[in-house]
Amino acid sequence: MIMTVVPATLNDTKDKLVLIDQTLLPNEEKFLELDQVEDIWEAIKKLRVRGAPAIGIAAAFGLYVCSLKSKATTVVDFRKEFEEIRDYLATSRPTAVNLFWALDRMTKRFEKEANKSVEEIKRALLDESEKILAEDQAMGKAIGEHGLSLLKPGMGLLTHCNAGGIATSGYGTALAPMYLGEQKGYKFKVYADETRPLLQGSRLTAYELNKAGIDVTVICDDMASLVMKEGKIDAVLVGCDRVAANGDTANKIGTSGVAILAREYDIPMYVLGPTSTIDLETPTGEEIEIELRDEDEIGNGFGRRTAPEDVKAYNPAFDVTDAKYITAIITEKGVVKPPYMENIRKLFE
């Protein structure tokens, strides 16, 4: 394991969700212990836990610990409470498919055990949530190995937002090849986009790469074109929050601009993420719902006003990169190249 901090897990007694509050990084490492559904919803909504895989893990553990508190004595009553908790958590973030994937997986496990007692179902929910965490850790390493196969020692790599250990459960997705490369002496030079408006690149990616001893340089988002033109970037690696059936990919706002620049400078653009992030029910990026966040994150995001009080702000959290700009999609099952509509489906055969 690369990162010593797992962003979402259970406490020792397995009755509370434990999160590292990522809104406070890199200045403070504060852990939250939560078992109230409103607090868990708030933690997901306010990005105390963030990154598509980590959101899914937090949702699964959150659904379990909140269901654990139920006093229901019949499966019928317990199912009603379980579904209410699940449906409420599902409203926290609309774009990251892992949230819904994890909640759906927990629901399927409930139904599989529905002929058992309430206590037995609770134990099954614990087992399923722990499996989601363990599987994500294995996925991260596999994604990293497939990604590393496309890279060479000494490369300059650009990444946007944070798709590392604190966005998942260990290796991360986009950062996984960097960690594995560091172990093998590849000596990558990583450039981390600052990633406005919440600075996940400078606050989180730079934090964890620097902590791991990887050569990392923070740049403002609008510097990406220059460092590409200067020949400092050999490949772009980003994570993903949802991949449509045709390969269109939703990721943190600004990713599509990076992809367009990479095409202009003939730099490969790699999207890395688990197959759970691929949504075959969404035909293209046009159907992906883009979360709009509070205007204040732009105009008052750093504790002081950076725009006039009466000026409007537009704050989409994600954008969609058209599949034509993506060189390859890298999953735990392997590297997928165009045509995506055909080759993505092969992952699920």
mmCIF file of C-alpha atoms in Angstrom:
data_model
loop_
_atom_site.group_PDB
_atom_site.id
_atom_site.type_symbol
_atom_site.label_atom_id
_atom_site.label_comp_id
_atom_site.label_asym_id
_atom_site.label_seq_id
_atom_site.Cartn_x
_atom_site.Cartn_y
_atom_site.Cartn_z
ATOM 1 C CA MET A 1 0.000 0.000 0.000
ATOM 2 C CA ILE A 2 1.315 3.424 -0.951
ATOM 3 C CA MET A 3 -0.839 5.806 1.043
ATOM 4 C CA THR A 4 -0.953 5.286 4.798
ATOM 5 C CA VAL A 5 -4.280 7.134 4.934
ATOM 6 C CA VAL A 6 -7.385 5.331 3.696
ATOM 7 C CA PRO A 7 -9.970 8.072 3.043
ATOM 8 C CA ALA A 8 -13.041 6.009 3.975
ATOM 9 C CA THR A 9 -13.131 3.031 6.322
ATOM 10 C CA LEU A 10 -14.727 1.762 9.549
ATOM 11 C CA ASN A 11 -13.601 2.316 13.114
ATOM 12 C CA ASP A 12 -12.268 -0.579 15.205
ATOM 13 C CA THR A 13 -15.711 -1.469 16.539
ATOM 14 C CA LYS A 14 -17.197 -1.293 13.033
ATOM 15 C CA ASP A 15 -20.097 0.923 13.953
ATOM 16 C CA LYS A 16 -18.912 4.279 12.550
ATOM 17 C CA LEU A 17 -17.668 5.554 9.209
ATOM 18 C CA VAL A 18 -14.203 7.095 9.504
ATOM 19 C CA LEU A 19 -13.229 9.778 6.985
ATOM 20 C CA ILE A 20 -10.228 12.039 6.663
ATOM 21 C CA ASP A 21 -11.652 15.532 6.106
ATOM 22 C CA GLN A 22 -10.154 16.409 2.742
ATOM 23 C CA THR A 23 -11.400 19.989 2.912
ATOM 24 C CA LEU A 24 -8.715 20.641 5.543
ATOM 25 C CA LEU A 25 -5.773 19.110 3.650
ATOM 26 C CA PRO A 26 -2.883 19.717 3.346
ATOM 27 C CA ASN A 27 -2.765 21.885 6.464
ATOM 28 C CA GLU A 28 -4.579 19.566 8.867
ATOM 29 C CA GLU A 29 -5.181 15.812 8.996
ATOM 30 C CA LYS A 30 -8.502 15.529 10.820
ATOM 31 C CA PHE A 31 -10.505 12.303 11.031
ATOM 32 C CA LEU A 32 -14.286 12.258 11.344
ATOM 33 C CA GLU A 33 -16.272 9.410 12.913
ATOM 34 C CA LEU A 34 -19.833 9.445 11.605
ATOM 35 C CA ASP A 35 -22.944 7.322 12.117
ATOM 36 C CA GLN A 36 -25.739 9.815 11.403
ATOM 37 C CA VAL A 37 -27.079 9.762 7.844
ATOM 38 C CA GLU A 38 -27.313 13.570 7.698
ATOM 39 C CA ASP A 39 -23.624 13.896 8.629
ATOM 40 C CA ILE A 40 -22.568 11.306 6.059
ATOM 41 C CA TRP A 41 -24.673 13.012 3.379
ATOM 42 C CA GLU A 42 -23.058 16.339 4.279
ATOM 43 C CA ALA A 43 -19.553 14.837 4.159
ATOM 44 C CA ILE A 44 -20.134 13.546 0.629
ATOM 45 C CA LYS A 45 -21.885 16.710 -0.553
ATOM 46 C CA LYS A 46 -19.271 19.067 0.911
ATOM 47 C CA LEU A 47 -16.329 17.036 -0.457
ATOM 48 C CA ARG A 48 -15.013 15.956 2.924
ATOM 49 C CA VAL A 49 -14.753 12.675 1.078
ATOM 50 C CA ARG A 50 -14.313 12.945 -2.691
ATOM 51 C CA GLY A 51 -13.095 11.033 -5.693
ATOM 52 C CA ALA A 52 -15.506 8.636 -7.385
ATOM 53 C CA PRO A 53 -14.208 5.362 -5.851
ATOM 54 C CA ALA A 54 -13.885 6.868 -2.353
ATOM 55 C CA ILE A 55 -17.430 8.246 -2.597
ATOM 56 C CA GLY A 56 -18.678 4.749 -3.409
ATOM 57 C CA ILE A 57 -16.780 3.216 -0.493
ATOM 58 C CA ALA A 58 -18.045 5.915 1.889
ATOM 59 C CA ALA A 59 -21.619 5.410 0.671
ATOM 60 C CA ALA A 60 -21.437 1.648 1.233
ATOM 61 C CA PHE A 61 -19.992 1.992 4.725
ATOM 62 C CA GLY A 62 -22.399 4.844 5.463
ATOM 63 C CA LEU A 63 -25.404 2.787 4.423
ATOM 64 C CA TYR A 64 -24.187 -0.049 6.622
ATOM 65 C CA VAL A 65 -23.478 1.978 9.793
ATOM 66 C CA CYS A 66 -26.775 3.847 9.541
ATOM 67 C CA SER A 67 -28.689 0.602 8.979
ATOM 68 C CA LEU A 68 -26.840 -0.941 11.909
ATOM 69 C CA LYS A 69 -28.600 1.541 14.207
ATOM 70 C CA SER A 70 -32.042 0.303 13.164
ATOM 71 C CA LYS A 71 -34.229 -1.108 15.932
ATOM 72 C CA ALA A 72 -36.454 -2.937 13.445
ATOM 73 C CA THR A 73 -37.301 -6.523 14.378
ATOM 74 C CA THR A 74 -38.823 -7.602 11.060
ATOM 75 C CA VAL A 75 -37.185 -7.691 7.635
ATOM 76 C CA VAL A 76 -40.083 -5.689 6.189
ATOM 77 C CA ASP A 77 -39.538 -2.816 8.611
ATOM 78 C CA PHE A 78 -35.756 -3.054 8.260
ATOM 79 C CA ARG A 79 -35.985 -2.916 4.461
ATOM 80 C CA LYS A 80 -38.083 0.246 4.687
ATOM 81 C CA GLU A 81 -35.461 1.984 6.856
ATOM 82 C CA PHE A 82 -32.629 0.678 4.665
ATOM 83 C CA GLU A 83 -34.250 2.061 1.507
ATOM 84 C CA GLU A 84 -34.903 5.444 3.111
ATOM 85 C CA ILE A 85 -31.224 5.756 4.094
ATOM 86 C CA ARG A 86 -30.090 4.573 0.658
ATOM 87 C CA ASP A 87 -32.335 6.970 -1.236
ATOM 88 C CA TYR A 88 -31.240 9.910 0.903
ATOM 89 C CA LEU A 89 -27.528 9.189 0.408
ATOM 90 C CA ALA A 90 -28.147 8.908 -3.337
ATOM 91 C CA THR A 91 -29.092 12.605 -3.451
ATOM 92 C CA SER A 92 -25.686 13.785 -2.216
ATOM 93 C CA ARG A 93 -23.785 13.857 -5.551
ATOM 94 C CA PRO A 94 -25.437 13.390 -8.968
ATOM 95 C CA THR A 95 -22.454 12.854 -11.285
ATOM 96 C CA ALA A 96 -20.217 10.182 -9.717
ATOM 97 C CA VAL A 97 -21.617 6.841 -10.852
ATOM 98 C CA ASN A 98 -19.719 4.962 -8.122
ATOM 99 C CA LEU A 99 -22.116 6.398 -5.538
ATOM 100 C CA PHE A 100 -25.097 4.732 -7.198
ATOM 101 C CA TRP A 101 -23.106 1.604 -8.074
ATOM 102 C CA ALA A 102 -22.153 1.056 -4.429
ATOM 103 C CA LEU A 103 -25.664 1.724 -3.110
ATOM 104 C CA ASP A 104 -27.107 -0.631 -5.722
ATOM 105 C CA ARG A 105 -24.597 -3.327 -4.809
ATOM 106 C CA MET A 106 -25.533 -3.033 -1.136
ATOM 107 C CA THR A 107 -29.203 -3.289 -2.110
ATOM 108 C CA LYS A 108 -28.582 -6.457 -4.097
ATOM 109 C CA ARG A 109 -26.794 -7.997 -1.124
ATOM 110 C CA PHE A 110 -29.757 -7.090 1.094
ATOM 111 C CA GLU A 111 -32.149 -8.818 -1.281
ATOM 112 C CA LYS A 112 -29.920 -11.866 -1.502
ATOM 113 C CA GLU A 113 -30.092 -12.216 2.305
ATOM 114 C CA ALA A 114 -33.736 -11.129 2.672
ATOM 115 C CA ASN A 115 -34.892 -14.544 3.854
ATOM 116 C CA LYS A 116 -32.619 -14.319 6.908
ATOM 117 C CA SER A 117 -32.961 -12.452 10.202
ATOM 118 C CA VAL A 118 -32.360 -8.714 10.573
ATOM 119 C CA GLU A 119 -29.100 -9.336 12.437
ATOM 120 C CA GLU A 120 -27.871 -11.706 9.737
ATOM 121 C CA ILE A 121 -28.679 -9.116 7.060
ATOM 122 C CA LYS A 122 -26.724 -6.494 8.990
ATOM 123 C CA ARG A 123 -23.699 -8.807 9.094
ATOM 124 C CA ALA A 124 -24.057 -9.386 5.351
ATOM 125 C CA LEU A 125 -24.109 -5.625 4.723
ATOM 126 C CA LEU A 126 -20.911 -5.278 6.726
ATOM 127 C CA ASP A 127 -19.320 -8.038 4.672
ATOM 128 C CA GLU A 128 -20.378 -6.437 1.383
ATOM 129 C CA SER A 129 -19.097 -2.976 2.308
ATOM 130 C CA GLU A 130 -15.742 -4.408 3.358
ATOM 131 C CA LYS A 131 -15.539 -6.322 0.076
ATOM 132 C CA ILE A 132 -16.095 -3.079 -1.841
ATOM 133 C CA LEU A 133 -13.101 -1.544 -0.046
ATOM 134 C CA ALA A 134 -10.845 -4.574 -0.564
ATOM 135 C CA GLU A 135 -11.774 -4.889 -4.221
ATOM 136 C CA ASP A 136 -11.080 -1.202 -4.823
ATOM 137 C CA GLN A 137 -7.607 -1.571 -3.338
ATOM 138 C CA ALA A 138 -6.874 -4.472 -5.691
ATOM 139 C CA MET A 139 -8.368 -2.550 -8.618
ATOM 140 C CA GLY A 140 -6.099 0.432 -8.006
ATOM 141 C CA LYS A 141 -2.964 -1.659 -8.239
ATOM 142 C CA ALA A 142 -4.202 -3.403 -11.406
ATOM 143 C CA ILE A 143 -5.072 -0.054 -13.021
ATOM 144 C CA GLY A 144 -1.602 1.190 -12.103
ATOM 145 C CA GLU A 145 0.104 -1.818 -13.701
ATOM 146 C CA HIS A 146 -1.856 -1.450 -16.943
ATOM 147 C CA GLY A 147 -1.181 2.286 -16.988
ATOM 148 C CA LEU A 148 2.531 1.845 -16.339
ATOM 149 C CA SER A 149 2.783 -0.432 -19.385
ATOM 150 C CA LEU A 150 2.132 2.648 -21.556
ATOM 151 C CA LEU A 151 4.785 4.829 -19.896
ATOM 152 C CA LYS A 152 8.568 5.054 -19.953
ATOM 153 C CA PRO A 153 11.076 6.028 -17.246
ATOM 154 C CA GLY A 154 11.780 9.724 -16.906
ATOM 155 C CA MET A 155 8.560 10.877 -18.552
ATOM 156 C CA GLY A 156 6.891 14.157 -17.688
ATOM 157 C CA LEU A 157 3.280 13.543 -16.664
ATOM 158 C CA LEU A 158 0.423 16.007 -16.265
ATOM 159 C CA THR A 159 -2.583 15.269 -14.070
ATOM 160 C CA HIS A 160 -5.710 17.250 -13.247
ATOM 161 C CA CYS A 161 -7.673 17.247 -9.977
ATOM 162 C CA ASN A 162 -6.919 14.353 -7.602
ATOM 163 C CA ALA A 163 -7.274 10.704 -8.547
ATOM 164 C CA GLY A 164 -4.849 9.263 -6.033
ATOM 165 C CA GLY A 165 -4.867 7.254 -2.833
ATOM 166 C CA ILE A 166 -7.073 9.685 -0.937
ATOM 167 C CA ALA A 167 -9.651 9.648 -3.745
ATOM 168 C CA THR A 168 -9.862 5.861 -3.666
ATOM 169 C CA SER A 169 -8.417 3.447 -1.128
ATOM 170 C CA GLY A 170 -4.678 3.185 -1.670
ATOM 171 C CA TYR A 171 -3.007 3.495 -5.070
ATOM 172 C CA GLY A 172 -5.654 5.601 -6.708
ATOM 173 C CA THR A 173 -6.431 5.563 -10.427
ATOM 174 C CA ALA A 174 -4.600 8.269 -12.397
ATOM 175 C CA LEU A 175 -1.823 8.388 -9.796
ATOM 176 C CA ALA A 176 -1.450 4.604 -9.512
ATOM 177 C CA PRO A 177 1.096 4.307 -12.365
ATOM 178 C CA MET A 178 3.100 7.097 -10.736
ATOM 179 C CA TYR A 179 3.279 5.222 -7.439
ATOM 180 C CA LEU A 180 4.188 1.927 -9.084
ATOM 181 C CA GLY A 181 6.707 3.730 -11.282
ATOM 182 C CA GLU A 182 8.315 5.274 -8.217
ATOM 183 C CA GLN A 183 8.699 1.807 -6.708
ATOM 184 C CA LYS A 184 10.460 0.666 -9.892
ATOM 185 C CA GLY A 185 12.749 3.699 -10.203
ATOM 186 C CA TYR A 186 10.993 5.371 -13.140
ATOM 187 C CA LYS A 187 11.629 8.861 -11.726
ATOM 188 C CA PHE A 188 8.634 10.534 -13.327
ATOM 189 C CA LYS A 189 8.342 14.311 -13.226
ATOM 190 C CA VAL A 190 4.729 15.080 -12.403
ATOM 191 C CA TYR A 191 2.963 18.377 -13.076
ATOM 192 C CA ALA A 192 -0.232 18.808 -11.051
ATOM 193 C CA ASP A 193 -2.815 21.295 -12.263
ATOM 194 C CA GLU A 194 -3.932 23.459 -9.359
ATOM 195 C CA THR A 195 -7.543 22.592 -10.336
ATOM 196 C CA ARG A 196 -9.782 25.551 -9.638
ATOM 197 C CA PRO A 197 -12.015 26.363 -7.908
ATOM 198 C CA LEU A 198 -11.336 24.012 -4.959
ATOM 199 C CA LEU A 199 -7.647 23.304 -5.657
ATOM 200 C CA GLN A 200 -7.777 19.508 -5.446
ATOM 201 C CA GLY A 201 -4.555 19.400 -7.450
ATOM 202 C CA SER A 202 -2.451 21.675 -5.292
ATOM 203 C CA ARG A 203 -4.097 20.718 -1.988
ATOM 204 C CA LEU A 204 -4.437 16.973 -2.480
ATOM 205 C CA THR A 205 -2.439 15.609 -5.426
ATOM 206 C CA ALA A 206 0.660 17.601 -4.524
ATOM 207 C CA TYR A 207 0.159 16.646 -0.864
ATOM 208 C CA GLU A 208 0.123 12.910 -1.440
ATOM 209 C CA LEU A 209 2.742 12.753 -4.214
ATOM 210 C CA ASN A 210 5.131 14.887 -2.196
ATOM 211 C CA LYS A 211 4.480 12.688 0.839
ATOM 212 C CA ALA A 212 5.410 9.654 -1.277
ATOM 213 C CA GLY A 213 8.680 11.268 -2.424
ATOM 214 C CA ILE A 214 7.575 11.729 -6.050
ATOM 215 C CA ASP A 215 8.872 14.743 -7.999
ATOM 216 C CA VAL A 216 5.797 16.973 -8.298
ATOM 217 C CA THR A 217 5.379 20.552 -9.498
ATOM 218 C CA VAL A 218 2.140 22.516 -9.073
ATOM 219 C CA ILE A 219 1.000 24.696 -11.953
ATOM 220 C CA CYS A 220 -2.046 26.919 -12.360
ATOM 221 C CA ASP A 221 -4.645 25.443 -14.692
ATOM 222 C CA ASP A 222 -3.945 28.032 -17.393
ATOM 223 C CA MET A 223 -0.257 27.068 -17.515
ATOM 224 C CA ALA A 224 -0.919 23.611 -19.007
ATOM 225 C CA SER A 225 -0.599 24.848 -22.583
ATOM 226 C CA LEU A 226 2.800 26.384 -21.934
ATOM 227 C CA VAL A 227 4.347 23.355 -20.219
ATOM 228 C CA MET A 228 3.072 21.193 -23.089
ATOM 229 C CA LYS A 229 4.547 23.568 -25.657
ATOM 230 C CA GLU A 230 7.854 23.534 -23.777
ATOM 231 C CA GLY A 231 8.002 19.748 -24.177
ATOM 232 C CA LYS A 232 7.736 18.995 -20.468
ATOM 233 C CA ILE A 233 4.702 16.724 -20.808
ATOM 234 C CA ASP A 234 4.860 13.268 -22.404
ATOM 235 C CA ALA A 235 1.455 12.016 -21.271
ATOM 236 C CA VAL A 236 -1.680 13.220 -19.478
ATOM 237 C CA LEU A 237 -3.264 10.960 -16.848
ATOM 238 C CA VAL A 238 -6.654 11.792 -15.330
ATOM 239 C CA GLY A 239 -9.333 9.982 -13.377
ATOM 240 C CA CYS A 240 -13.027 9.822 -14.189
ATOM 241 C CA ASP A 241 -16.362 10.164 -12.431
ATOM 242 C CA ARG A 242 -18.463 8.613 -15.178
ATOM 243 C CA VAL A 243 -17.647 7.067 -18.546
ATOM 244 C CA ALA A 244 -20.474 6.822 -21.063
ATOM 245 C CA ALA A 245 -20.919 3.808 -23.337
ATOM 246 C CA ASN A 246 -19.272 5.671 -26.232
ATOM 247 C CA GLY A 247 -16.213 6.673 -24.198
ATOM 248 C CA ASP A 248 -17.220 10.265 -23.417
ATOM 249 C CA THR A 249 -15.897 10.933 -19.924
ATOM 250 C CA ALA A 250 -17.038 13.212 -17.110
ATOM 251 C CA ASN A 251 -14.246 14.364 -14.829
ATOM 252 C CA LYS A 252 -13.379 17.414 -12.762
ATOM 253 C CA ILE A 253 -14.055 20.730 -14.473
ATOM 254 C CA GLY A 254 -11.134 21.670 -16.701
ATOM 255 C CA THR A 255 -10.339 18.154 -17.883
ATOM 256 C CA SER A 256 -11.852 18.646 -21.336
ATOM 257 C CA GLY A 257 -9.652 21.709 -21.902
ATOM 258 C CA VAL A 258 -6.560 19.703 -20.963
ATOM 259 C CA ALA A 259 -7.611 16.976 -23.418
ATOM 260 C CA ILE A 260 -8.047 19.462 -26.261
ATOM 261 C CA LEU A 261 -4.594 20.912 -25.549
ATOM 262 C CA ALA A 262 -3.067 17.435 -25.442
ATOM 263 C CA ARG A 263 -4.504 16.703 -28.899
ATOM 264 C CA GLU A 264 -3.034 19.964 -30.225
ATOM 265 C CA TYR A 265 0.440 19.063 -28.929
ATOM 266 C CA ASP A 266 0.163 15.368 -29.925
ATOM 267 C CA ILE A 267 0.355 14.171 -26.320
ATOM 268 C CA PRO A 268 -1.492 10.963 -25.326
ATOM 269 C CA MET A 269 -4.489 11.529 -23.069
ATOM 270 C CA TYR A 270 -5.227 8.619 -20.735
ATOM 271 C CA VAL A 271 -8.351 8.217 -18.596
ATOM 272 C CA LEU A 272 -7.904 5.805 -15.685
ATOM 273 C CA GLY A 273 -10.701 4.352 -13.583
ATOM 274 C CA PRO A 274 -12.390 1.145 -12.426
ATOM 275 C CA THR A 275 -15.031 -0.554 -14.550
ATOM 276 C CA SER A 276 -17.569 0.480 -11.898
ATOM 277 C CA THR A 277 -17.190 4.028 -13.263
ATOM 278 C CA ILE A 278 -18.338 2.932 -16.738
ATOM 279 C CA ASP A 279 -22.062 3.476 -17.232
ATOM 280 C CA LEU A 280 -23.344 1.446 -20.181
ATOM 281 C CA GLU A 281 -26.832 2.817 -19.542
ATOM 282 C CA THR A 282 -25.601 6.294 -20.490
ATOM 283 C CA PRO A 283 -25.119 6.301 -24.298
ATOM 284 C CA THR A 284 -23.036 9.495 -24.590
ATOM 285 C CA GLY A 285 -21.706 12.358 -22.527
ATOM 286 C CA GLU A 286 -24.749 14.410 -23.483
ATOM 287 C CA GLU A 287 -26.820 12.396 -21.002
ATOM 288 C CA ILE A 288 -24.466 12.852 -18.035
ATOM 289 C CA GLU A 289 -25.906 15.157 -15.404
ATOM 290 C CA ILE A 290 -23.378 17.840 -14.470
ATOM 291 C CA GLU A 291 -23.454 18.933 -10.849
ATOM 292 C CA LEU A 292 -23.750 22.686 -10.314
ATOM 293 C CA ARG A 293 -22.199 23.804 -7.058
ATOM 294 C CA ASP A 294 -22.559 26.880 -4.849
ATOM 295 C CA GLU A 295 -21.520 30.123 -6.566
ATOM 296 C CA ASP A 296 -19.689 31.084 -3.373
ATOM 297 C CA GLU A 297 -16.998 28.477 -4.047
ATOM 298 C CA ILE A 298 -15.752 30.796 -6.800
ATOM 299 C CA GLY A 299 -16.375 34.237 -5.375
ATOM 300 C CA ASN A 300 -15.548 33.475 -1.749
ATOM 301 C CA GLY A 301 -13.670 30.205 -1.838
ATOM 302 C CA PHE A 302 -10.613 31.144 0.188
ATOM 303 C CA GLY A 303 -12.095 32.916 3.171
ATOM 304 C CA ARG A 304 -12.149 36.296 1.441
ATOM 305 C CA ARG A 305 -13.994 37.770 -1.502
ATOM 306 C CA THR A 306 -12.274 37.369 -4.865
ATOM 307 C CA ALA A 307 -15.202 38.793 -6.825
ATOM 308 C CA PRO A 308 -17.740 41.568 -6.145
ATOM 309 C CA GLU A 309 -20.617 40.565 -3.865
ATOM 310 C CA ASP A 310 -23.261 41.231 -6.528
ATOM 311 C CA VAL A 311 -21.570 39.366 -9.400
ATOM 312 C CA LYS A 312 -23.014 36.019 -10.477
ATOM 313 C CA ALA A 313 -20.791 32.942 -10.754
ATOM 314 C CA TYR A 314 -21.263 29.782 -12.803
ATOM 315 C CA ASN A 315 -19.817 26.751 -11.010
ATOM 316 C CA PRO A 316 -20.161 23.377 -12.770
ATOM 317 C CA ALA A 317 -18.153 20.735 -10.905
ATOM 318 C CA PHE A 318 -17.441 18.600 -13.976
ATOM 319 C CA ASP A 319 -17.124 18.741 -17.719
ATOM 320 C CA VAL A 320 -17.296 16.014 -20.351
ATOM 321 C CA THR A 321 -14.316 15.117 -22.513
ATOM 322 C CA ASP A 322 -15.388 13.825 -25.902
ATOM 323 C CA ALA A 323 -14.128 10.327 -26.634
ATOM 324 C CA LYS A 324 -12.267 11.566 -29.723
ATOM 325 C CA TYR A 325 -9.757 13.313 -27.452
ATOM 326 C CA ILE A 326 -9.041 10.212 -25.327
ATOM 327 C CA THR A 327 -6.127 8.010 -26.395
ATOM 328 C CA ALA A 328 -7.067 5.115 -24.099
ATOM 329 C CA ILE A 329 -9.255 4.256 -21.126
ATOM 330 C CA ILE A 330 -7.353 2.209 -18.566
ATOM 331 C CA THR A 331 -9.270 -0.060 -16.194
ATOM 332 C CA GLU A 332 -8.397 -2.891 -13.836
ATOM 333 C CA LYS A 333 -9.268 -5.268 -16.688
ATOM 334 C CA GLY A 334 -6.894 -3.712 -19.182
ATOM 335 C CA VAL A 335 -6.354 -0.908 -21.676
ATOM 336 C CA VAL A 336 -9.282 0.018 -23.922
ATOM 337 C CA LYS A 337 -8.658 1.886 -27.164
ATOM 338 C CA PRO A 338 -11.044 3.159 -29.851
ATOM 339 C CA PRO A 339 -13.571 2.317 -31.130
ATOM 340 C CA TYR A 340 -14.912 2.729 -27.594
ATOM 341 C CA MET A 341 -18.556 1.882 -28.295
ATOM 342 C CA GLU A 342 -17.436 -1.590 -29.312
ATOM 343 C CA ASN A 343 -14.404 -2.166 -27.083
ATOM 344 C CA ILE A 344 -15.827 -0.895 -23.787
ATOM 345 C CA ARG A 345 -18.600 -3.479 -23.950
ATOM 346 C CA LYS A 346 -16.025 -6.243 -24.304
ATOM 347 C CA LEU A 347 -14.921 -5.498 -20.737
ATOM 348 C CA PHE A 348 -18.268 -6.777 -19.484
ATOM 349 C CA GLU A 349 -18.535 -9.916 -21.621
#
